[in-house]
Amino acid sequence: MSTGEVDESRQAWLRTVAADVARLDRSSSAERAADILRRSITEGALPPGAQLSEVELTEVLEVSRNTLREAFRLLTHEGLLIYKLHRGVFVPELDEHDVVDLYRLRRVLEVDVVRGLADREPELPAARLEPLLDDVEAAEAAALADRWAAVGTANMRFHQHLIGLADSARMDAMTGRLLAELRLLFHVIAAPRELHEPYIARNRALFDLLEARKYAEAATDLHQYLTDSEVAILAAFRSR
């Protein structure tokens, strides 16, 4: 990507952040600022190695420098930002160990949520699955429009809503950080289409199993799905 393209992408991201702020209460807090930055990472707008500017963000987020620094501190604690002495705040670059660790956590969370649906809610209301269907359809539409970054974002939301079926505030909070770190891993594959295209149909198939209340089969398929994804990401890291 050329310098001009990088600058244009950064300006587009800042406009998106400004739009997010406009939807927030004017008493915006460090937690809300952190939420916006976390979402920017999850949606691929802040790639590994990106530097965050206090000057830009205090203006765009409409917060004080102290509030922004507290947001940075929160995200640094989560591992989503790092502070480099005399250089500033950056989005971290992850490695193969992070791939293995994050996918281990994904299997524990996601597969257990799906498997547990049979005992907790044998007849999951159809309305609970509507957000997942919306995500599947959004990914399919984005793929037809050749918008592969948007496919990736729809995929992130699908897994967020999948874990949301557990009705656990603690798991939801953990998921926000998990998905943001995953999106950082995905940047290792230069062509988003190569990464996301195989999982459009797999998300649709998983949704169909959930809709049919075939929870055990869905859990088995999801475990294999996550294993295949991990293998692909590891191969990308090793081929760099």
mmCIF file of C-alpha atoms in Angstrom:
data_model
loop_
_atom_site.group_PDB
_atom_site.id
_atom_site.type_symbol
_atom_site.label_atom_id
_atom_site.label_comp_id
_atom_site.label_asym_id
_atom_site.label_seq_id
_atom_site.Cartn_x
_atom_site.Cartn_y
_atom_site.Cartn_z
ATOM 1 C CA MET A 1 0.000 0.000 0.000
ATOM 2 C CA SER A 2 1.407 3.407 -1.011
ATOM 3 C CA THR A 3 1.881 6.318 1.399
ATOM 4 C CA GLY A 4 -1.062 8.108 -0.198
ATOM 5 C CA GLU A 5 -3.298 5.078 0.233
ATOM 6 C CA VAL A 6 -2.233 4.721 3.872
ATOM 7 C CA ASP A 7 -3.033 8.383 4.548
ATOM 8 C CA GLU A 8 -6.406 8.084 2.811
ATOM 9 C CA SER A 9 -7.216 4.943 4.809
ATOM 10 C CA ARG A 10 -6.263 6.703 8.053
ATOM 11 C CA GLN A 11 -8.461 9.688 7.255
ATOM 12 C CA ALA A 12 -11.375 7.369 6.459
ATOM 13 C CA TRP A 13 -10.867 5.659 9.818
ATOM 14 C CA LEU A 14 -10.823 9.006 11.644
ATOM 15 C CA ARG A 15 -14.096 9.965 9.937
ATOM 16 C CA THR A 16 -15.606 6.678 11.120
ATOM 17 C CA VAL A 17 -14.439 7.359 14.675
ATOM 18 C CA ALA A 18 -15.988 10.833 14.524
ATOM 19 C CA ALA A 19 -19.284 9.312 13.398
ATOM 20 C CA ASP A 20 -19.170 6.880 16.323
ATOM 21 C CA VAL A 21 -18.582 9.733 18.741
ATOM 22 C CA ALA A 22 -21.564 11.613 17.324
ATOM 23 C CA ARG A 23 -23.775 8.716 18.375
ATOM 24 C CA LEU A 24 -22.467 8.744 21.952
ATOM 25 C CA ASP A 25 -23.512 10.740 24.944
ATOM 26 C CA ARG A 26 -21.475 13.925 25.262
ATOM 27 C CA SER A 27 -20.223 12.735 28.659
ATOM 28 C CA SER A 28 -17.991 10.264 26.803
ATOM 29 C CA SER A 29 -15.726 8.332 29.154
ATOM 30 C CA ALA A 30 -12.442 6.490 28.832
ATOM 31 C CA GLU A 31 -14.392 3.222 28.594
ATOM 32 C CA ARG A 32 -16.418 4.536 25.669
ATOM 33 C CA ALA A 33 -13.312 5.828 23.929
ATOM 34 C CA ALA A 34 -11.710 2.414 24.467
ATOM 35 C CA ASP A 35 -14.809 0.731 23.014
ATOM 36 C CA ILE A 36 -14.509 2.768 19.813
ATOM 37 C CA LEU A 37 -10.816 1.981 19.422
ATOM 38 C CA ARG A 38 -11.402 -1.686 20.201
ATOM 39 C CA ARG A 39 -14.094 -1.831 17.520
ATOM 40 C CA SER A 40 -11.727 -0.142 15.063
ATOM 41 C CA ILE A 41 -9.252 -2.973 15.627
ATOM 42 C CA THR A 42 -11.971 -5.635 15.349
ATOM 43 C CA GLU A 43 -13.217 -4.200 12.053
ATOM 44 C CA GLY A 44 -9.723 -4.064 10.586
ATOM 45 C CA ALA A 45 -9.348 -0.268 10.493
ATOM 46 C CA LEU A 46 -6.299 -0.310 12.788
ATOM 47 C CA PRO A 47 -3.743 -2.856 11.536
ATOM 48 C CA PRO A 48 -0.781 -4.265 13.465
ATOM 49 C CA GLY A 49 1.974 -1.694 13.841
ATOM 50 C CA ALA A 50 -0.320 1.341 13.483
ATOM 51 C CA GLN A 51 0.610 4.278 15.705
ATOM 52 C CA LEU A 52 -2.143 6.172 17.536
ATOM 53 C CA SER A 53 -1.865 9.938 17.707
ATOM 54 C CA GLU A 54 -2.993 11.671 20.891
ATOM 55 C CA VAL A 55 -3.448 14.943 19.000
ATOM 56 C CA GLU A 56 -5.753 13.378 16.388
ATOM 57 C CA LEU A 57 -7.738 11.249 18.785
ATOM 58 C CA THR A 58 -8.403 13.831 21.479
ATOM 59 C CA GLU A 59 -9.960 15.979 18.772
ATOM 60 C CA VAL A 60 -11.903 13.255 16.983
ATOM 61 C CA LEU A 61 -13.066 11.470 20.132
ATOM 62 C CA GLU A 62 -13.851 14.795 21.818
ATOM 63 C CA VAL A 63 -12.133 13.787 25.053
ATOM 64 C CA SER A 64 -9.352 15.250 27.149
ATOM 65 C CA ARG A 65 -5.800 14.002 26.874
ATOM 66 C CA ASN A 66 -6.095 12.419 30.333
ATOM 67 C CA THR A 67 -9.271 10.572 29.308
ATOM 68 C CA LEU A 68 -7.603 9.322 26.131
ATOM 69 C CA ARG A 69 -4.579 8.138 28.081
ATOM 70 C CA GLU A 70 -6.880 6.220 30.411
ATOM 71 C CA ALA A 71 -8.496 4.575 27.342
ATOM 72 C CA PHE A 72 -5.007 3.701 26.097
ATOM 73 C CA ARG A 73 -4.212 2.223 29.521
ATOM 74 C CA LEU A 74 -7.336 0.040 29.429
ATOM 75 C CA LEU A 75 -6.507 -1.283 25.966
ATOM 76 C CA THR A 76 -2.855 -1.814 26.886
ATOM 77 C CA HIS A 77 -4.024 -3.942 29.817
ATOM 78 C CA GLU A 78 -6.079 -6.005 27.343
ATOM 79 C CA GLY A 79 -3.066 -6.457 25.073
ATOM 80 C CA LEU A 80 -4.667 -4.479 22.236
ATOM 81 C CA LEU A 81 -2.183 -1.589 22.441
ATOM 82 C CA ILE A 82 1.459 -1.341 23.471
ATOM 83 C CA TYR A 83 3.503 1.635 24.686
ATOM 84 C CA LYS A 84 6.991 2.056 23.233
ATOM 85 C CA LEU A 85 9.261 4.317 25.270
ATOM 86 C CA HIS A 86 9.886 7.682 23.592
ATOM 87 C CA ARG A 87 7.898 6.575 20.548
ATOM 88 C CA GLY A 88 4.244 6.413 21.573
ATOM 89 C CA VAL A 89 1.292 4.022 21.492
ATOM 90 C CA PHE A 90 0.987 1.317 18.828
ATOM 91 C CA VAL A 91 -1.257 -1.571 17.801
ATOM 92 C CA PRO A 92 0.741 -4.751 18.568
ATOM 93 C CA GLU A 93 1.989 -7.311 16.070
ATOM 94 C CA LEU A 94 1.094 -10.858 17.120
ATOM 95 C CA ASP A 95 2.985 -14.095 16.496
ATOM 96 C CA GLU A 96 2.424 -17.843 16.112
ATOM 97 C CA HIS A 97 2.175 -18.363 19.867
ATOM 98 C CA ASP A 98 -0.723 -15.909 19.907
ATOM 99 C CA VAL A 99 -2.450 -17.870 17.121
ATOM 100 C CA VAL A 100 -2.346 -21.114 19.113
ATOM 101 C CA ASP A 101 -3.385 -19.405 22.342
ATOM 102 C CA LEU A 102 -6.306 -17.486 20.825
ATOM 103 C CA TYR A 103 -7.684 -20.482 18.942
ATOM 104 C CA ARG A 104 -7.477 -22.593 22.075
ATOM 105 C CA LEU A 105 -9.639 -19.990 23.777
ATOM 106 C CA ARG A 106 -12.024 -19.847 20.801
ATOM 107 C CA ARG A 107 -12.628 -23.583 20.971
ATOM 108 C CA VAL A 108 -13.250 -23.451 24.702
ATOM 109 C CA LEU A 109 -15.731 -20.584 24.378
ATOM 110 C CA GLU A 110 -17.537 -21.077 21.109
ATOM 111 C CA VAL A 111 -17.842 -24.842 20.995
ATOM 112 C CA ASP A 112 -18.963 -24.985 24.624
ATOM 113 C CA VAL A 113 -21.630 -22.345 23.992
ATOM 114 C CA VAL A 114 -23.066 -24.300 21.075
ATOM 115 C CA ARG A 115 -22.872 -27.653 22.848
ATOM 116 C CA GLY A 116 -24.542 -26.186 25.924
ATOM 117 C CA LEU A 117 -27.583 -24.964 24.000
ATOM 118 C CA ALA A 118 -29.070 -28.460 24.031
ATOM 119 C CA ASP A 119 -29.225 -28.510 27.833
ATOM 120 C CA ARG A 120 -29.897 -24.861 28.527
ATOM 121 C CA GLU A 121 -32.395 -24.015 25.794
ATOM 122 C CA PRO A 122 -33.632 -27.089 23.933
ATOM 123 C CA GLU A 123 -35.955 -24.871 21.915
ATOM 124 C CA LEU A 124 -33.939 -21.767 21.194
ATOM 125 C CA PRO A 125 -36.388 -19.039 20.076
ATOM 126 C CA ALA A 126 -35.982 -18.190 16.404
ATOM 127 C CA ALA A 127 -35.588 -14.508 17.275
ATOM 128 C CA ARG A 128 -32.349 -15.298 19.148
ATOM 129 C CA LEU A 129 -30.805 -16.481 15.896
ATOM 130 C CA GLU A 130 -31.822 -13.460 13.825
ATOM 131 C CA PRO A 131 -28.560 -11.526 14.459
ATOM 132 C CA LEU A 132 -26.557 -14.525 13.202
ATOM 133 C CA LEU A 133 -28.690 -14.729 10.069
ATOM 134 C CA ASP A 134 -28.181 -11.002 9.492
ATOM 135 C CA ASP A 135 -24.414 -11.534 9.748
ATOM 136 C CA VAL A 136 -24.490 -14.461 7.305
ATOM 137 C CA GLU A 137 -26.510 -12.457 4.790
ATOM 138 C CA ALA A 138 -24.280 -9.396 5.234
ATOM 139 C CA ALA A 139 -21.203 -11.499 4.449
ATOM 140 C CA GLU A 140 -22.855 -13.031 1.387
ATOM 141 C CA ALA A 141 -23.883 -9.601 0.081
ATOM 142 C CA ALA A 142 -20.430 -8.126 0.733
ATOM 143 C CA ALA A 143 -18.783 -11.027 -1.115
ATOM 144 C CA LEU A 144 -20.995 -10.436 -4.165
ATOM 145 C CA ALA A 145 -19.901 -6.786 -4.084
ATOM 146 C CA ASP A 146 -16.232 -7.834 -3.771
ATOM 147 C CA ARG A 147 -15.972 -6.091 -0.388
ATOM 148 C CA TRP A 148 -13.827 -8.608 1.428
ATOM 149 C CA ALA A 149 -12.932 -6.463 4.431
ATOM 150 C CA ALA A 150 -16.675 -6.127 5.051
ATOM 151 C CA VAL A 151 -16.985 -9.916 4.793
ATOM 152 C CA GLY A 152 -14.397 -10.168 7.562
ATOM 153 C CA THR A 153 -16.317 -7.732 9.752
ATOM 154 C CA ALA A 154 -19.558 -9.662 9.228
ATOM 155 C CA ASN A 155 -17.703 -12.840 10.196
ATOM 156 C CA MET A 156 -16.451 -11.204 13.406
ATOM 157 C CA ARG A 157 -20.007 -10.202 14.291
ATOM 158 C CA PHE A 158 -21.288 -13.703 13.564
ATOM 159 C CA HIS A 159 -18.941 -15.164 16.148
ATOM 160 C CA GLN A 160 -19.705 -12.384 18.605
ATOM 161 C CA HIS A 161 -23.428 -13.110 18.327
ATOM 162 C CA LEU A 162 -22.746 -16.848 18.547
ATOM 163 C CA ILE A 163 -21.038 -16.435 21.915
ATOM 164 C CA GLY A 164 -23.827 -14.042 22.872
ATOM 165 C CA LEU A 165 -26.237 -16.983 22.865
ATOM 166 C CA ALA A 166 -24.721 -17.931 26.233
ATOM 167 C CA ASP A 167 -26.327 -14.858 27.851
ATOM 168 C CA SER A 168 -23.149 -14.208 29.838
ATOM 169 C CA ALA A 169 -21.972 -10.638 30.410
ATOM 170 C CA ARG A 170 -18.503 -11.917 31.365
ATOM 171 C CA MET A 171 -18.193 -13.967 28.177
ATOM 172 C CA ASP A 172 -19.408 -11.010 26.110
ATOM 173 C CA ALA A 173 -16.721 -8.782 27.640
ATOM 174 C CA MET A 174 -14.057 -11.404 26.941
ATOM 175 C CA THR A 175 -15.297 -11.771 23.370
ATOM 176 C CA GLY A 176 -14.673 -8.104 22.579
ATOM 177 C CA ARG A 177 -10.970 -8.473 23.294
ATOM 178 C CA LEU A 178 -10.740 -11.915 21.671
ATOM 179 C CA LEU A 179 -12.213 -10.782 18.348
ATOM 180 C CA ALA A 180 -10.030 -7.684 18.245
ATOM 181 C CA GLU A 181 -6.914 -9.820 18.677
ATOM 182 C CA LEU A 182 -8.157 -12.238 16.023
ATOM 183 C CA ARG A 183 -8.548 -9.420 13.523
ATOM 184 C CA LEU A 184 -4.916 -8.502 14.154
ATOM 185 C CA LEU A 185 -3.946 -12.071 13.292
ATOM 186 C CA PHE A 186 -5.960 -11.958 10.083
ATOM 187 C CA HIS A 187 -3.834 -9.113 8.701
ATOM 188 C CA VAL A 188 -1.050 -11.647 8.120
ATOM 189 C CA ILE A 189 -2.996 -12.871 5.065
ATOM 190 C CA ALA A 190 -2.565 -10.141 2.473
ATOM 191 C CA ALA A 191 -5.618 -11.107 0.399
ATOM 192 C CA PRO A 192 -8.795 -10.855 2.544
ATOM 193 C CA ARG A 193 -10.741 -12.915 0.001
ATOM 194 C CA GLU A 194 -8.387 -15.859 0.467
ATOM 195 C CA LEU A 195 -8.965 -15.701 4.210
ATOM 196 C CA HIS A 196 -12.708 -15.137 4.419
ATOM 197 C CA GLU A 197 -14.301 -16.735 1.354
ATOM 198 C CA PRO A 198 -14.276 -20.365 2.604
ATOM 199 C CA TYR A 199 -16.122 -19.388 5.789
ATOM 200 C CA ILE A 200 -19.091 -17.678 4.170
ATOM 201 C CA ALA A 201 -20.702 -21.024 3.320
ATOM 202 C CA ARG A 202 -19.502 -22.557 6.588
ATOM 203 C CA ASN A 203 -21.215 -19.825 8.606
ATOM 204 C CA ARG A 204 -24.400 -20.432 6.624
ATOM 205 C CA ALA A 205 -24.165 -24.181 7.300
ATOM 206 C CA LEU A 206 -23.554 -23.591 11.001
ATOM 207 C CA PHE A 207 -26.552 -21.270 11.178
ATOM 208 C CA ASP A 208 -28.717 -23.911 9.465
ATOM 209 C CA LEU A 209 -27.699 -26.502 12.071
ATOM 210 C CA LEU A 210 -28.521 -24.129 14.911
ATOM 211 C CA GLU A 211 -31.861 -23.278 13.341
ATOM 212 C CA ALA A 212 -32.609 -27.014 13.074
ATOM 213 C CA ARG A 213 -31.584 -27.388 16.763
ATOM 214 C CA LYS A 214 -28.867 -29.898 15.821
ATOM 215 C CA TYR A 215 -26.602 -28.579 18.542
ATOM 216 C CA ALA A 216 -24.285 -31.578 18.899
ATOM 217 C CA GLU A 217 -23.637 -31.650 15.144
ATOM 218 C CA ALA A 218 -23.140 -27.891 15.122
ATOM 219 C CA ALA A 219 -20.582 -28.139 17.938
ATOM 220 C CA THR A 220 -18.637 -30.830 16.064
ATOM 221 C CA ASP A 221 -18.653 -28.793 12.843
ATOM 222 C CA LEU A 222 -17.606 -25.643 14.689
ATOM 223 C CA HIS A 223 -14.660 -27.421 16.312
ATOM 224 C CA GLN A 224 -13.419 -28.525 12.876
ATOM 225 C CA TYR A 225 -14.111 -25.059 11.449
ATOM 226 C CA LEU A 226 -11.927 -23.420 14.097
ATOM 227 C CA THR A 227 -9.186 -26.010 13.665
ATOM 228 C CA ASP A 228 -9.105 -25.398 9.901
ATOM 229 C CA SER A 229 -8.965 -21.643 10.469
ATOM 230 C CA GLU A 230 -6.078 -22.005 12.910
ATOM 231 C CA VAL A 231 -4.118 -24.150 10.450
ATOM 232 C CA ALA A 232 -4.609 -21.546 7.694
ATOM 233 C CA ILE A 233 -3.453 -18.666 9.895
ATOM 234 C CA LEU A 234 -0.394 -20.589 11.141
ATOM 235 C CA ALA A 235 0.546 -21.460 7.549
ATOM 236 C CA ALA A 236 0.335 -17.774 6.628
ATOM 237 C CA PHE A 237 2.620 -16.800 9.515
ATOM 238 C CA ARG A 238 5.173 -19.464 8.582
ATOM 239 C CA SER A 239 5.233 -18.497 4.916
ATOM 240 C CA ARG A 240 5.983 -14.813 5.529
#
